[in-house]
């Protein structure tokens, strides 16, 4: 299990609240992806001797031949594209990331999950922000403030 710092969690939630209070619509997943998921996973995986991390995002990472920079691009399943939430990842993070689902559609990955008897094969879709599980931002903001 990863050791998530309270500081990282506070960064994500505090930014979410601040952005809403300033009349903007935040995307906390961008900050969470960079600070909590990638930076922490890479730190931990490096300690374990791993060269790369793999996530279940429907996106691609490639190295641009002209600029020699890593680029996040859409995965095969354009209906489930998650590249938009990964724009904040660093070059270092992208260089150490693979997306095994990038060449699959959601139905194809579900079929593979079913074939292997994985519990997530029948898991429902999730579109809400993980810390606002009922999708009620107004309730969350009132409770947080």
Coordinates of C-alpha atoms in Angstrom, one line a residue:
X1 CA 0.0 0.0 0.0
X2 CA 1.2 3.5 -0.8
X3 CA 2.0 6.0 1.9
X4 CA -0.2 8.9 1.0
X5 CA 0.8 12.1 2.8
X6 CA -1.9 14.2 4.3
X7 CA -0.2 17.1 2.7
X8 CA -0.9 15.7 -0.8
X9 CA -4.6 15.0 0.1
X10 CA -4.9 18.5 1.5
X11 CA -3.4 20.0 -1.6
X12 CA -6.0 18.3 -3.8
X13 CA -9.0 19.1 -1.6
X14 CA -8.0 22.6 -0.6
X15 CA -7.4 23.5 -4.2
X16 CA -10.8 22.0 -5.1
X17 CA -12.6 24.2 -2.5
X18 CA -10.6 27.3 -3.3
X19 CA -11.3 27.0 -7.0
X20 CA -15.0 26.6 -6.4
X21 CA -15.1 29.6 -4.0
X22 CA -13.4 31.7 -6.7
X23 CA -16.0 30.8 -9.3
X24 CA -13.9 28.3 -11.3
X25 CA -14.6 24.6 -12.0
X26 CA -11.6 22.6 -10.7
X27 CA -10.4 19.3 -11.9
X28 CA -8.9 17.7 -8.8
X29 CA -7.9 14.6 -10.7
X30 CA -5.1 16.5 -12.5
X31 CA -3.4 17.5 -9.2
X32 CA -4.1 14.0 -7.7
X33 CA -2.7 12.2 -10.7
X34 CA 0.5 14.2 -10.5
X35 CA 1.1 14.5 -6.8
X36 CA -0.4 11.4 -5.3
X37 CA -0.7 8.8 -8.0
X38 CA 2.4 9.3 -10.1
X39 CA 5.0 10.9 -7.9
X40 CA 4.2 8.7 -5.0
X41 CA 3.9 5.5 -7.1
X42 CA 7.2 6.2 -8.9
X43 CA 8.9 6.9 -5.7
X44 CA 7.7 3.7 -4.2
X45 CA 8.3 1.6 -7.4
X46 CA 11.9 2.9 -7.6
X47 CA 12.5 1.8 -4.1
X48 CA 11.2 -1.7 -5.1
X49 CA 13.5 -1.7 -8.2
X50 CA 10.8 -1.3 -10.8
X51 CA 11.7 0.6 -14.0
X52 CA 8.1 1.6 -14.9
X53 CA 4.6 1.8 -13.5
X54 CA 1.5 0.7 -15.2
X55 CA -2.0 2.2 -14.8
X56 CA -5.4 1.4 -16.1
X57 CA -5.9 4.7 -17.8
X58 CA -7.3 4.7 -21.3
X59 CA -4.5 6.9 -22.8
X60 CA -1.2 6.5 -24.6
X61 CA 2.3 7.9 -23.9
X62 CA 4.8 8.3 -26.7
X63 CA 8.0 10.1 -27.3
X64 CA 7.9 12.8 -30.0
X65 CA 10.7 12.2 -32.4
X66 CA 11.1 15.9 -33.2
X67 CA 11.1 17.3 -29.7
X68 CA 12.3 14.2 -27.8
X69 CA 9.6 14.9 -25.3
X70 CA 7.0 12.5 -24.0
X71 CA 3.4 13.2 -25.0
X72 CA 0.1 12.0 -23.6
X73 CA -2.3 11.0 -26.3
X74 CA -5.7 9.5 -26.6
X75 CA -6.1 5.8 -26.3
X76 CA -7.9 3.5 -28.8
X77 CA -11.2 3.9 -27.0
X78 CA -12.1 7.5 -27.7
X79 CA -15.3 7.1 -25.6
X80 CA -13.2 6.4 -22.5
X81 CA -10.3 8.7 -23.2
X82 CA -8.5 9.8 -20.0
X83 CA -5.6 11.7 -21.6
X84 CA -7.2 15.1 -20.6
X85 CA -6.7 14.3 -16.9
X86 CA -3.0 13.5 -17.4
X87 CA -1.7 16.7 -18.9
X88 CA 0.0 17.7 -15.6
X89 CA 2.4 14.7 -15.5
X90 CA 6.1 15.5 -15.7
X91 CA 8.4 14.3 -18.3
X92 CA 10.1 12.1 -15.7
X93 CA 6.8 10.5 -14.8
X94 CA 5.8 9.9 -18.4
X95 CA 9.1 8.3 -19.1
X96 CA 8.4 5.7 -16.4
X97 CA 4.7 5.0 -17.3
X98 CA 3.0 2.4 -19.5
X99 CA -0.7 2.2 -20.2
X100 CA -1.6 -1.5 -20.9
X101 CA -5.2 -0.6 -21.8
X102 CA -4.2 2.0 -24.4
X103 CA -4.9 -0.3 -27.3
X104 CA -8.1 -1.7 -25.9
X105 CA -11.7 -0.5 -25.8
X106 CA -13.6 -0.7 -22.5
X107 CA -15.6 -3.7 -23.7
X108 CA -12.4 -5.5 -24.7
X109 CA -10.8 -4.9 -21.3
X110 CA -14.1 -6.0 -19.5
X111 CA -14.1 -9.2 -21.5
X112 CA -10.5 -9.9 -20.5
X113 CA -11.3 -9.2 -16.9
X114 CA -14.3 -11.6 -17.0
X115 CA -12.2 -14.3 -18.7
X116 CA -9.7 -14.1 -15.8
X117 CA -12.4 -13.8 -13.1
X118 CA -11.3 -10.4 -11.9
X119 CA -13.7 -8.7 -9.4
X120 CA -13.5 -5.5 -11.4
X121 CA -15.0 -7.1 -14.4
X122 CA -18.5 -6.1 -13.4
X123 CA -17.6 -2.9 -11.5
X124 CA -19.8 0.0 -12.3
X125 CA -18.6 3.1 -14.1
X126 CA -17.4 6.0 -11.9
X127 CA -17.6 9.6 -13.0
X128 CA -17.6 11.4 -9.7
X129 CA -14.7 12.8 -7.8
X130 CA -13.4 10.2 -5.4
X131 CA -13.7 12.4 -2.3
X132 CA -17.2 13.6 -3.3
X133 CA -18.7 10.1 -3.6
X134 CA -22.3 11.3 -3.8
X135 CA -21.5 13.8 -6.5
X136 CA -23.1 16.5 -4.4
X137 CA -20.5 19.3 -4.5
X138 CA -22.8 21.8 -2.6
X139 CA -23.1 19.4 0.3
X140 CA -19.3 18.7 0.3
X141 CA -18.4 22.4 0.2
X142 CA -20.8 23.2 3.0
X143 CA -19.5 20.3 5.1
X144 CA -15.8 21.2 4.4
X145 CA -16.2 24.9 5.2

